[in-house]
Amino acid sequence: MSADFTTTITVDATTQQAFDAINDVAGWWGRITGTTTRVGDEFVYVVPGLHYSGFQVVELQPGRRVEWRVTGSYLDFVDDHLEWTGTSVRFEIEEQAGGARITFTHDGLEPEDQCYEVCSNAWSMFVNGSLKSFIDTGVGAPYTFGGDEALSTADHDELHRQVVAAAGGRADG
């Protein structure tokens, strides 16, 4: 049994509908810069002043599996700011009676990590709440920013550049 963070949801949708919703990251997690539609695509997710994550799509099996590698990260609230860098996020989708079962795993997010409690709670909120709602009803609860927290594409690009430089090679896995 893995110590990595895992949570499972069941949804009232086909496996393909679940796959499509997972890949619409802005619909359930929040605004991203980049794309998630092909293996090799990269995207950035930022919570201003708290959290940066750069991801690369490493696997897409329509209706079955989505996997992203964290290519760069910065967590402002823990000592090892790059704690997520080199970890991966995986969604495994299985057909079941009346819908689909999605098992979400953040490989490398383990109970001994300083961010485990905060990060696992956040993943639970987004996967068990927002993603499930997005698949079941078409309406998620993604994190949104406005005012001083609003980020432009140039802001995202600059944060990505800074994290890659700070990681000193760790950002590429």
N, CA, C and O atoms as a DFTB+ gen file, in Angstrom:
692 C
 N C O
     1  1       0.845      -1.187       0.000
     2  2       0.000       0.000       0.000
     3  2       0.884       1.242       0.000
     4  3       1.851       1.330       0.757
     5  1       0.552       2.169      -0.830
     6  2       1.335       3.379      -1.001
     7  2       1.040       4.382       0.105
     8  3      -0.083       4.472       0.602
     9  1       2.076       5.139       0.482
    10  2       1.896       6.215       1.447
    11  2       1.569       7.525       0.735
    12  3       1.316       8.539       1.385
    13  1       1.574       7.506      -0.600
    14  2       1.249       8.708      -1.359
    15  2      -0.217       9.072      -1.131
    16  3      -1.048       8.203      -0.868
    17  1      -0.525      10.378      -1.235
    18  2      -1.906      10.804      -1.038
    19  2      -2.792      10.259      -2.151
    20  3      -2.483      10.402      -3.334
    21  1      -3.898       9.633      -1.756
    22  2      -4.864       9.077      -2.704
    23  2      -6.271       9.356      -2.197
    24  3      -6.538       9.290      -0.997
    25  1      -7.160       9.669      -3.124
    26  2      -8.579       9.783      -2.804
    27  2      -9.362       9.273      -4.012
    28  3      -8.881       9.333      -5.143
    29  1     -10.567       8.773      -3.764
    30  2     -11.382       8.189      -4.823
    31  2     -12.776       8.785      -4.803
    32  3     -13.375       8.988      -3.746
    33  1     -13.281       9.061      -6.009
    34  2     -14.652       9.542      -6.141
    35  2     -15.386       8.679      -7.158
    36  3     -14.769       8.064      -8.028
    37  1     -16.688       8.641      -7.041
    38  2     -17.528       8.032      -8.073
    39  2     -18.379       9.144      -8.660
    40  3     -18.846      10.033      -7.947
    41  1     -18.571       9.082      -9.953
    42  2     -19.307      10.129     -10.652
    43  2     -20.375       9.523     -11.540
    44  3     -20.283       8.368     -11.956
    45  1     -21.375      10.315     -11.817
    46  2     -22.492       9.919     -12.660
    47  2     -22.189      10.349     -14.090
    48  3     -22.825      11.259     -14.622
    49  1     -21.208       9.684     -14.708
    50  2     -20.763      10.055     -16.051
    51  2     -20.020       8.873     -16.668
    52  3     -19.637       7.930     -15.976
    53  1     -19.827       8.944     -17.967
    54  2     -19.023       7.916     -18.627
    55  2     -17.548       8.163     -18.310
    56  3     -17.172       9.239     -17.846
    57  1     -16.735       7.170     -18.563
    58  2     -15.300       7.340     -18.336
    59  2     -14.728       8.421     -19.250
    60  3     -13.812       9.143     -18.855
    61  1     -15.255       8.539     -20.458
    62  2     -14.770       9.584     -21.371
    63  2     -15.171      10.972     -20.882
    64  3     -14.379      11.910     -20.965
    65  1     -16.398      11.110     -20.372
    66  2     -16.821      12.397     -19.815
    67  2     -15.949      12.781     -18.618
    68  3     -15.586      13.946     -18.459
    69  1     -15.621      11.812     -17.788
    70  2     -14.745      12.067     -16.639
    71  2     -13.360      12.498     -17.124
    72  3     -12.795      13.463     -16.609
    73  1     -12.821      11.795     -18.099
    74  2     -11.511      12.127     -18.674
    75  2     -11.515      13.557     -19.219
    76  3     -10.596      14.330     -18.947
    77  1     -12.538      13.903     -19.982
    78  2     -12.624      15.243     -20.562
    79  2     -12.699      16.319     -19.481
    80  3     -12.075      17.372     -19.614
    81  1     -13.455      16.067     -18.417
    82  2     -13.580      17.039     -17.334
    83  2     -12.257      17.215     -16.586
    84  3     -11.887      18.338     -16.245
    85  1     -11.553      16.134     -16.330
    86  2     -10.248      16.219     -15.656
    87  2      -9.321      17.120     -16.451
    88  3      -8.595      17.931     -15.875
    89  1      -9.339      16.985     -17.766
    90  2      -8.453      17.775     -18.626
    91  2      -8.905      19.222     -18.806
    92  3      -8.170      20.029     -19.377
    93  1     -10.087      19.557     -18.334
    94  2     -10.552      20.949     -18.320
    95  2     -10.219      21.520     -16.939
    96  3     -11.112      21.825     -16.149
    97  1      -8.935      21.658     -16.666
    98  2      -8.423      22.014     -15.345
    99  2      -9.033      23.317     -14.828
   100  3      -9.322      23.429     -13.637
   101  1      -9.229      24.287     -15.692
   102  2      -9.802      25.568     -15.274
   103  2     -11.238      25.418     -14.779
   104  3     -11.716      26.253     -14.011
   105  1     -11.920      24.379     -15.204
   106  2     -13.299      24.174     -14.804
   107  2     -13.472      23.644     -13.394
   108  3     -14.543      23.782     -12.803
   109  1     -12.412      23.031     -12.843
   110  2     -12.557      22.462     -11.491
   111  2     -11.439      22.853     -10.520
   112  3     -11.662      22.837      -9.309
   113  1     -10.240      23.206     -11.011
   114  2      -9.144      23.549     -10.100
   115  2      -8.916      25.056     -10.078
   116  3      -8.854      25.661      -9.007
   117  1      -8.792      25.658     -11.248
   118  2      -8.581      27.089     -11.331
   119  2      -7.870      27.445     -12.626
   120  3      -7.508      26.576     -13.419
   121  1      -7.681      28.732     -12.817
   122  2      -7.066      29.237     -14.042
   123  2      -5.669      28.681     -14.225
   124  3      -4.867      28.651     -13.292
   125  1      -5.394      28.245     -15.435
   126  2      -4.057      27.791     -15.781
   127  2      -3.569      28.566     -16.995
   128  3      -4.350      29.165     -17.735
   129  1      -2.275      28.536     -17.171
   130  2      -1.654      29.025     -18.393
   131  2      -1.029      27.813     -19.047
   132  3      -0.294      27.071     -18.395
   133  1      -1.304      27.598     -20.314
   134  2      -0.785      26.434     -21.022
   135  2      -1.927      25.529     -21.454
   136  3      -3.095      25.918     -21.422
   137  1      -1.567      24.308     -21.860
   138  2      -2.569      23.369     -22.368
   139  2      -2.383      21.988     -21.751
   140  3      -1.316      21.655     -21.235
   141  1      -3.458      21.189     -21.817
   142  2      -3.465      19.859     -21.198
   143  2      -3.973      18.780     -22.154
   144  3      -4.369      17.705     -21.705
   145  1      -3.969      19.041     -23.442
   146  2      -4.649      18.142     -24.378
   147  2      -3.760      17.077     -25.026
   148  3      -4.271      16.112     -25.595
   149  1      -2.436      17.241     -24.946
   150  2      -1.534      16.269     -25.577
   151  2      -0.389      15.933     -24.633
   152  3       0.017      16.755     -23.813
   153  1       0.126      14.718     -24.759
   154  2       1.320      14.350     -24.011
   155  2       2.437      15.307     -24.410
   156  3       2.654      15.561     -25.595
   157  1       3.137      15.834     -23.419
   158  2       4.178      16.824     -23.652
   159  2       3.712      18.248     -23.406
   160  3       4.539      19.141     -23.224
   161  1       2.390      18.481     -23.398
   162  2       1.872      19.826     -23.092
   163  2       2.299      20.221     -21.681
   164  3       2.504      19.369     -20.816
   165  1       2.429      21.522     -21.467
   166  2       2.780      22.043     -20.156
   167  2       1.772      23.106     -19.746
   168  3       1.228      23.833     -20.577
   169  1       1.538      23.173     -18.434
   170  2       0.664      24.211     -17.903
   171  2       1.151      24.635     -16.527
   172  3       1.913      23.926     -15.870
   173  1       0.692      25.812     -16.108
   174  2       1.085      26.420     -14.839
   175  2      -0.175      26.742     -14.053
   176  3      -1.155      27.243     -14.603
   177  1      -0.137      26.450     -12.761
   178  2      -1.208      26.808     -11.839
   179  2      -0.577      27.604     -10.699
   180  3       0.450      27.195     -10.157
   181  1      -1.176      28.731     -10.332
   182  2      -0.619      29.603      -9.302
   183  2      -1.710      30.042      -8.328
   184  3      -2.802      30.438      -8.737
   185  1      -1.399      29.967      -7.039
   186  2      -2.171      30.636      -6.005
   187  2      -1.268      31.779      -5.547
   188  3      -0.287      31.538      -4.844
   189  1      -1.578      33.005      -5.927
   190  2      -0.671      34.135      -5.660
   191  2      -0.215      34.208      -4.198
   192  3      -1.022      34.146      -3.270
   193  1       1.106      34.341      -4.025
   194  2       1.693      34.481      -2.712
   195  2       1.747      33.216      -1.888
   196  3       2.156      33.258      -0.727
   197  1       1.343      32.083      -2.460
   198  2       1.264      30.849      -1.681
   199  2       1.850      29.645      -2.395
   200  3       2.592      28.866      -1.796
   201  1       1.523      29.486      -3.677
   202  2       1.802      28.221      -4.343
   203  2       1.924      28.412      -5.852
   204  3       1.092      29.064      -6.484
   205  1       2.972      27.833      -6.408
   206  2       3.181      27.781      -7.848
   207  2       3.402      26.323      -8.215
   208  3       4.100      25.607      -7.497
   209  1       2.828      25.875      -9.305
   210  2       3.102      24.532      -9.821
   211  2       3.163      24.570     -11.334
   212  3       2.263      25.093     -11.992
   213  1       4.219      24.017     -11.873
   214  2       4.334      23.806     -13.305
   215  2       4.200      22.317     -13.565
   216  3       4.815      21.507     -12.871
   217  1       3.407      21.952     -14.550
   218  2       3.137      20.539     -14.849
   219  2       3.427      20.231     -16.315
   220  3       3.309      21.098     -17.180
   221  1       3.807      18.990     -16.577
   222  2       3.897      18.475     -17.942
   223  2       2.996      17.251     -18.020
   224  3       3.029      16.386     -17.144
   225  1       2.192      17.186     -19.077
   226  2       1.334      16.030     -19.299
   227  2       2.232      14.884     -19.763
   228  3       2.891      14.994     -20.797
   229  1       2.263      13.788     -19.005
   230  2       3.125      12.658     -19.361
   231  2       2.343      11.444     -19.854
   232  3       2.908      10.550     -20.484
   233  1       1.039      11.414     -19.565
   234  2       0.233      10.298     -20.059
   235  2      -1.214      10.720     -20.210
   236  3      -1.781      11.368     -19.331
   237  1      -1.801      10.346     -21.329
   238  2      -3.225      10.542     -21.598
   239  2      -3.745       9.278     -22.266
   240  3      -3.374       8.974     -23.399
   241  1      -4.593       8.549     -21.574
   242  2      -5.293       7.402     -22.152
   243  2      -6.779       7.738     -22.078
   244  3      -7.395       7.603     -21.021
   245  1      -7.355       8.174     -23.193
   246  2      -8.751       8.620     -23.164
   247  2      -9.669       7.638     -22.440
   248  3      -9.675       6.439     -22.719
   249  1     -10.444       8.182     -21.504
   250  2     -11.388       7.386     -20.742
   251  2     -10.753       6.497     -19.697
   252  3     -11.456       5.736     -19.032
   253  1      -9.412       6.572     -19.528
   254  2      -8.748       5.644     -18.602
   255  2      -7.760       6.284     -17.641
   256  3      -7.723       5.922     -16.465
   257  1      -6.951       7.237     -18.126
   258  2      -5.853       7.701     -17.273
   259  2      -5.314       9.056     -17.730
   260  3      -5.209       9.332     -18.925
   261  1      -4.974       9.897     -16.740
   262  2      -4.313      11.182     -16.964
   263  2      -3.171      11.253     -15.951
   264  3      -3.358      10.956     -14.771
   265  1      -1.989      11.648     -16.424
   266  2      -0.878      11.821     -15.486
   267  2      -0.080      13.070     -15.846
   268  3       0.218      13.328     -17.012
   269  1       0.259      13.838     -14.805
   270  2       1.058      15.047     -14.951
   271  2       2.291      14.943     -14.057
   272  3       2.200      14.454     -12.931
   273  1       3.437      15.397     -14.548
   274  2       4.664      15.483     -13.744
   275  2       4.842      16.933     -13.327
   276  3       4.677      17.842     -14.141
   277  1       5.181      17.152     -12.059
   278  2       5.434      18.495     -11.559
   279  2       6.858      18.876     -11.969
   280  3       7.833      18.338     -11.445
   281  1       6.957      19.805     -12.905
   282  2       8.255      20.201     -13.451
   283  2       8.897      21.317     -12.655
   284  3      10.104      21.538     -12.760
   285  1       8.117      22.016     -11.867
   286  2       8.624      23.083     -11.018
   287  2       7.555      23.455     -10.024
   288  3       6.363      23.418     -10.328
   289  1       7.991      23.815      -8.826
   290  2       7.010      24.187      -7.807
   291  2       7.639      25.159      -6.836
   292  3       8.860      25.240      -6.705
   293  1       6.783      25.888      -6.164
   294  2       7.215      26.745      -5.071
   295  2       6.058      26.833      -4.093
   296  3       5.009      27.401      -4.399
   297  1       6.264      26.261      -2.907
   298  2       5.264      26.300      -1.850
   299  2       5.782      27.262      -0.787
   300  3       6.762      26.963      -0.105
   301  1       5.140      28.395      -0.644
   302  2       5.614      29.451       0.248
   303  2       5.499      29.084       1.718
   304  3       6.191      29.678       2.546
   305  1       4.655      28.131       2.069
   306  2       4.301      27.855       3.461
   307  2       5.054      26.684       4.086
   308  3       4.716      26.268       5.195
   309  1       6.072      26.138       3.402
   310  2       6.890      25.051       3.958
   311  2       8.364      25.390       3.793
   312  3       8.730      26.244       2.985
   313  1       9.209      24.712       4.568
   314  2      10.647      24.980       4.524
   315  2      11.272      24.602       3.187
   316  3      12.050      25.370       2.622
   317  1      10.926      23.401       2.672
   318  2      11.422      22.976       1.355
   319  2      10.429      23.487       0.315
   320  3       9.465      22.807      -0.035
   321  1      10.687      24.693      -0.167
   322  2       9.752      25.345      -1.089
   323  2       9.521      24.542      -2.367
   324  3       8.503      24.730      -3.033
   325  1      10.447      23.653      -2.720
   326  2      10.340      22.874      -3.956
   327  2       9.799      21.472      -3.697
   328  3      10.013      20.567      -4.504
   329  1       9.109      21.287      -2.592
   330  2       8.659      19.967      -2.152
   331  2       7.909      19.175      -3.219
   332  3       8.047      17.953      -3.274
   333  1       7.133      19.822      -4.054
   334  2       6.369      19.102      -5.080
   335  2       7.192      18.779      -6.327
   336  3       6.822      17.878      -7.080
   337  1       8.282      19.479      -6.564
   338  2       9.049      19.311      -7.800
   339  2       9.497      17.856      -7.948
   340  3      10.088      17.278      -7.036
   341  1       9.204      17.281      -9.109
   342  2       9.566      15.894      -9.389
   343  2       8.508      14.887      -8.983
   344  3       8.659      13.697      -9.260
   345  1       7.437      15.330      -8.333
   346  2       6.339      14.425      -7.989
   347  2       5.406      14.313      -9.193
   348  3       5.628      14.968     -10.212
   349  1       4.378      13.498      -9.083
   350  2       3.421      13.400     -10.186
   351  2       2.007      13.260      -9.640
   352  3       1.787      12.822      -8.511
   353  1       1.067      13.647     -10.481
   354  2      -0.351      13.613     -10.166
   355  2      -1.017      12.701     -11.186
   356  3      -0.810      12.848     -12.391
   357  1      -1.821      11.754     -10.693
   358  2      -2.408      10.745     -11.583
   359  2      -3.902      10.575     -11.293
   360  3      -4.328      10.548     -10.138
   361  1      -4.676      10.462     -12.357
   362  2      -6.104      10.167     -12.291
   363  2      -6.320       8.852     -13.031
   364  3      -6.046       8.768     -14.228
   365  1      -6.803       7.837     -12.345
   366  2      -7.127       6.553     -12.977
   367  2      -8.644       6.422     -13.001
   368  3      -9.307       6.555     -11.972
   369  1      -9.182       6.160     -14.180
   370  2     -10.625       6.171     -14.389
   371  2     -11.079       4.761     -14.750
   372  3     -10.525       4.132     -15.651
   373  1     -12.089       4.273     -14.041
   374  2     -12.622       2.937     -14.297
   375  2     -14.139       3.014     -14.446
   376  3     -14.817       3.757     -13.736
   377  1     -14.645       2.229     -15.383
   378  2     -16.088       2.148     -15.549
   379  2     -16.676       1.344     -14.403
   380  3     -16.088       0.365     -13.943
   381  1     -17.833       1.770     -13.956
   382  2     -18.576       1.003     -12.962
   383  2     -20.061       1.198     -13.228
   384  3     -20.447       2.087     -13.987
   385  1     -20.878       0.385     -12.620
   386  2     -22.320       0.467     -12.847
   387  2     -22.822       1.884     -12.585
   388  3     -22.645       2.426     -11.494
   389  1     -23.448       2.473     -13.599
   390  2     -24.037       3.789     -13.455
   391  2     -23.066       4.953     -13.529
   392  3     -23.459       6.089     -13.267
   393  1     -21.806       4.705     -13.880
   394  2     -20.889       5.840     -13.965
   395  2     -19.431       5.436     -14.018
   396  3     -19.059       4.453     -14.658
   397  1     -18.622       6.211     -13.338
   398  2     -17.176       5.985     -13.360
   399  2     -16.594       6.200     -11.967
   400  3     -17.132       6.949     -11.152
   401  1     -15.508       5.536     -11.729
   402  2     -14.750       5.688     -10.486
   403  2     -13.414       6.316     -10.858
   404  3     -12.736       5.844     -11.770
   405  1     -13.036       7.380     -10.151
   406  2     -11.767       8.067     -10.397
   407  2     -10.919       7.956      -9.144
   408  3     -11.331       8.367      -8.059
   409  1      -9.734       7.396      -9.305
   410  2      -8.775       7.343      -8.207
   411  2      -7.691       8.364      -8.502
   412  3      -6.981       8.272      -9.504
   413  1      -7.578       9.329      -7.617
   414  2      -6.589      10.398      -7.728
   415  2      -5.432      10.071      -6.792
   416  3      -5.643       9.727      -5.629
   417  1      -4.209      10.180      -7.306
   418  2      -3.017       9.966      -6.488
   419  2      -2.011      11.067      -6.781
   420  3      -1.740      11.381      -7.940
   421  1      -1.460      11.650      -5.724
   422  2      -0.321      12.563      -5.872
   423  2       0.893      11.770      -5.406
   424  3       1.198      11.719      -4.214
   425  1       1.586      11.145      -6.374
   426  2       2.793      10.363      -6.084
   427  2       3.877      11.296      -5.584
   428  3       4.256      12.245      -6.270
   429  1       4.371      11.029      -4.396
   430  2       5.405      11.872      -3.812
   431  2       4.879      12.803      -2.738
   432  3       5.672      13.446      -2.050
   433  1       3.579      12.898      -2.571
   434  2       2.992      13.652      -1.467
   435  2       2.710      12.639      -0.363
   436  3       1.725      11.904      -0.417
   437  1       3.585      12.612       0.634
   438  2       3.540      11.587       1.678
   439  2       3.329      12.210       3.045
   440  3       3.647      13.384       3.240
   441  1       2.796      11.446       4.005
   442  2       2.480      11.979       5.333
   443  2       3.647      12.669       6.040
   444  3       3.422      13.570       6.848
   445  1       4.876      12.270       5.756
   446  2       6.010      12.919       6.422
   447  2       6.386      14.262       5.802
   448  3       7.215      14.983       6.359
   449  1       5.790      14.613       4.655
   450  2       6.055      15.906       4.027
   451  2       5.420      17.022       4.849
   452  3       4.329      16.860       5.395
   453  1       6.112      18.150       4.932
   454  2       5.618      19.276       5.715
   455  2       4.283      19.789       5.173
   456  3       3.435      20.232       5.948
   457  1       4.087      19.736       3.866
   458  2       2.843      20.269       3.295
   459  2       1.721      19.243       3.267
   460  3       0.624      19.557       2.806
   461  1       1.959      18.021       3.748
   462  2       0.978      16.950       3.564
   463  2      -0.423      17.338       4.050
   464  3      -1.392      17.174       3.308
   465  1      -0.548      17.839       5.260
   466  2      -1.880      18.136       5.794
   467  2      -2.597      19.197       4.959
   468  3      -3.747      19.007       4.563
   469  1      -1.917      20.308       4.695
   470  2      -2.526      21.393       3.919
   471  2      -2.792      20.935       2.483
   472  3      -3.874      21.165       1.944
   473  1      -1.801      20.287       1.872
   474  2      -1.927      19.895       0.463
   475  2      -2.964      18.791       0.272
   476  3      -3.744      18.842      -0.680
   477  1      -2.988      17.800       1.155
   478  2      -3.981      16.730       1.015
   479  2      -5.392      17.268       1.245
   480  3      -6.337      16.835       0.584
   481  1      -5.539      18.216       2.186
   482  2      -6.854      18.835       2.389
   483  2      -7.293      19.613       1.149
   484  3      -8.458      19.560       0.757
   485  1      -6.352      20.335       0.534
   486  2      -6.681      21.084      -0.678
   487  2      -7.055      20.141      -1.816
   488  3      -8.055      20.359      -2.501
   489  1      -6.248      19.080      -2.026
   490  2      -6.591      18.116      -3.078
   491  2      -7.964      17.509      -2.815
   492  3      -8.760      17.355      -3.741
   493  1      -8.249      17.162      -1.561
   494  2      -9.564      16.588      -1.232
   495  2     -10.686      17.549      -1.592
   496  3     -11.707      17.146      -2.150
   497  1     -10.489      18.827      -1.268
   498  2     -11.502      19.832      -1.581
   499  2     -11.732      19.920      -3.093
   500  3     -12.871      19.957      -3.556
   501  1     -10.635      19.952      -3.850
   502  2     -10.787      20.107      -5.298
   503  2     -11.262      18.830      -5.977
   504  3     -12.132      18.892      -6.844
   505  1     -10.717      17.677      -5.609
   506  2     -11.105      16.427      -6.274
   507  2     -12.472      15.953      -5.790
   508  3     -13.363      15.701      -6.601
   509  1     -12.645      15.828      -4.461
   510  2     -13.891      15.280      -3.911
   511  2     -15.055      16.255      -4.032
   512  3     -16.215      15.845      -4.079
   513  1     -14.742      17.544      -4.082
   514  2     -15.796      18.555      -4.186
   515  2     -15.930      19.113      -5.588
   516  3     -16.890      18.811      -6.297
   517  1     -14.962      19.930      -5.986
   518  2     -15.074      20.663      -7.245
   519  2     -15.087      19.755      -8.480
   520  3     -15.966      19.893      -9.331
   521  1     -14.131      18.834      -8.591
   522  2     -14.083      17.956      -9.769
   523  2     -15.331      17.084      -9.838
   524  3     -15.940      16.952     -10.899
   525  1     -15.710      16.493      -8.718
   526  2     -16.917      15.655      -8.703
   527  2     -18.137      16.453      -9.157
   528  3     -18.914      15.982      -9.987
   529  1     -18.304      17.651      -8.617
   530  2     -19.425      18.498      -9.013
   531  2     -19.334      18.868     -10.491
   532  3     -20.341      18.863     -11.199
   533  1     -18.129      19.187     -10.952
   534  2     -17.931      19.560     -12.352
   535  2     -18.343      18.428     -13.282
   536  3     -18.971      18.667     -14.314
   537  1     -17.994      17.204     -12.923
   538  2     -18.361      16.050     -13.758
   539  2     -19.855      15.773     -13.656
   540  3     -20.519      15.564     -14.672
   541  1     -20.387      15.771     -12.440
   542  2     -21.793      15.405     -12.233
   543  2     -22.777      16.470     -12.707
   544  3     -23.857      16.134     -13.193
   545  1     -22.420      17.757     -12.574
   546  2     -23.392      18.823     -12.848
   547  2     -22.949      19.816     -13.921
   548  3     -23.753      20.605     -14.418
   549  1     -21.653      19.768     -14.276
   550  2     -21.129      20.742     -15.227
   551  2     -20.664      22.027     -14.568
   552  3     -20.189      22.940     -15.244
   553  1     -20.802      22.103     -13.236
   554  2     -20.390      23.299     -12.498
   555  2     -19.432      22.894     -11.379
   556  3     -19.810      22.193     -10.440
   557  1     -18.184      23.349     -11.500
   558  2     -17.193      23.099     -10.462
   559  2     -17.061      24.304      -9.557
   560  3     -17.803      25.279      -9.676
   561  1     -16.105      24.219      -8.653
   562  2     -15.816      25.336      -7.744
   563  2     -14.323      25.641      -7.807
   564  3     -13.619      25.514      -6.805
   565  1     -13.835      26.045      -8.989
   566  2     -12.404      26.335      -9.119
   567  2     -12.011      27.577      -8.328
   568  3     -12.833      28.459      -8.080
   569  1     -10.746      27.629      -7.938
   570  2     -10.215      28.799      -7.245
   571  2     -10.104      29.937      -8.241
   572  3      -9.591      29.743      -9.343
   573  1     -10.578      31.125      -7.874
   574  2     -10.509      32.269      -8.772
   575  2      -9.800      33.424      -8.078
   576  3      -9.774      33.499      -6.849
   577  1      -9.234      34.315      -8.862
   578  2      -8.496      35.454      -8.352
   579  2      -8.983      36.712      -9.037
   580  3      -9.388      36.684     -10.200
   581  1      -8.944      37.785      -8.328
   582  2      -9.301      39.073      -8.905
   583  2      -8.514      40.170      -8.223
   584  3      -7.737      39.911      -7.304
   585  1      -8.709      41.361      -8.662
   586  2      -8.034      42.500      -8.055
   587  2      -6.524      42.339      -8.070
   588  3      -5.933      42.038      -9.107
   589  1      -5.898      42.543      -6.909
   590  2      -4.446      42.472      -6.807
   591  2      -3.897      41.068      -7.041
   592  3      -2.717      40.909      -7.351
   593  1      -4.758      40.035      -6.893
   594  2      -4.301      38.669      -7.082
   595  2      -4.372      38.207      -8.535
   596  3      -3.836      37.148      -8.863
   597  1      -5.012      38.964      -9.402
   598  2      -5.144      38.562     -10.798
   599  2      -3.755      38.455     -11.433
   600  3      -2.910      39.332     -11.257
   601  1      -3.539      37.370     -12.170
   602  2      -2.249      37.144     -12.807
   603  2      -2.406      37.097     -14.316
   604  3      -3.333      36.482     -14.842
   605  1      -1.494      37.751     -14.994
   606  2      -1.479      37.710     -16.452
   607  2      -0.648      36.516     -16.925
   608  3       0.040      35.880     -16.126
   609  1      -0.713      36.220     -18.197
   610  2       0.131      35.178     -18.769
   611  2       1.604      35.505     -18.542
   612  3       2.403      34.607     -18.275
   613  1       1.970      36.783     -18.646
   614  2       3.362      37.195     -18.402
   615  2       3.753      36.923     -16.952
   616  3       4.889      36.530     -16.686
   617  1       2.825      37.127     -16.004
   618  2       3.100      36.809     -14.598
   619  2       3.396      35.319     -14.435
   620  3       4.363      34.936     -13.776
   621  1       2.547      34.481     -15.046
   622  2       2.756      33.036     -14.976
   623  2       4.109      32.660     -15.573
   624  3       4.855      31.883     -14.977
   625  1       4.425      33.200     -16.733
   626  2       5.694      32.883     -17.398
   627  2       6.884      33.288     -16.542
   628  3       7.862      32.546     -16.453
   629  1       6.814      34.451     -15.914
   630  2       7.910      34.919     -15.061
   631  2       8.061      34.036     -13.824
   632  3       9.183      33.720     -13.429
   633  1       6.957      33.637     -13.213
   634  2       7.036      32.729     -12.073
   635  2       7.664      31.397     -12.478
   636  3       8.486      30.843     -11.748
   637  1       7.277      30.895     -13.631
   638  2       7.852      29.638     -14.118
   639  2       9.360      29.786     -14.308
   640  3      10.121      28.908     -13.903
   641  1       9.793      30.868     -14.909
   642  2      11.216      31.097     -15.127
   643  2      11.962      31.150     -13.794
   644  3      13.036      30.562     -13.668
   645  1      11.420      31.831     -12.818
   646  2      12.059      31.959     -11.511
   647  2      12.167      30.616     -10.793
   648  3      13.193      30.320     -10.180
   649  1      11.110      29.803     -10.865
   650  2      11.143      28.511     -10.187
   651  2      12.143      27.580     -10.860
   652  3      12.880      26.868     -10.177
   653  1      12.178      27.575     -12.177
   654  2      13.146      26.741     -12.892
   655  2      14.561      27.148     -12.495
   656  3      15.404      26.287     -12.239
   657  1      14.826      28.442     -12.442
   658  2      16.163      28.934     -12.065
   659  2      16.486      28.552     -10.618
   660  3      17.605      28.127     -10.329
   661  1      15.527      28.697      -9.716
   662  2      15.742      28.383      -8.303
   663  2      15.945      26.892      -8.079
   664  3      16.675      26.488      -7.174
   665  1      15.296      26.073      -8.907
   666  2      15.393      24.620      -8.751
   667  2      16.758      24.095      -9.191
   668  3      17.136      22.985      -8.818
   669  1      17.491      24.862      -9.966
   670  2      18.822      24.456     -10.388
   671  2      18.856      23.093     -11.054
   672  3      19.721      22.269     -10.756
   673  1      17.914      22.855     -11.957
   674  2      17.895      21.582     -12.692
   675  2      16.824      20.625     -12.177
   676  3      16.400      19.725     -12.902
   677  1      16.382      20.812     -10.929
   678  2      15.321      19.938     -10.398
   679  2      14.007      20.151     -11.132
   680  3      13.170      19.249     -11.152
   681  1      13.803      21.287     -11.721
   682  2      12.515      21.619     -12.331
   683  2      12.180      20.747     -13.531
   684  3      11.011      20.629     -13.898
   685  1      13.166      20.147     -14.137
   686  2      12.889      19.270     -15.268
   687  2      12.735      17.829     -14.854
   688  3      12.747      16.939     -15.704
   689  1      12.595      17.584     -13.609
   690  2      12.301      16.236     -13.136
   691  2      13.479      15.643     -12.555
   692  3      13.434      14.501     -12.097
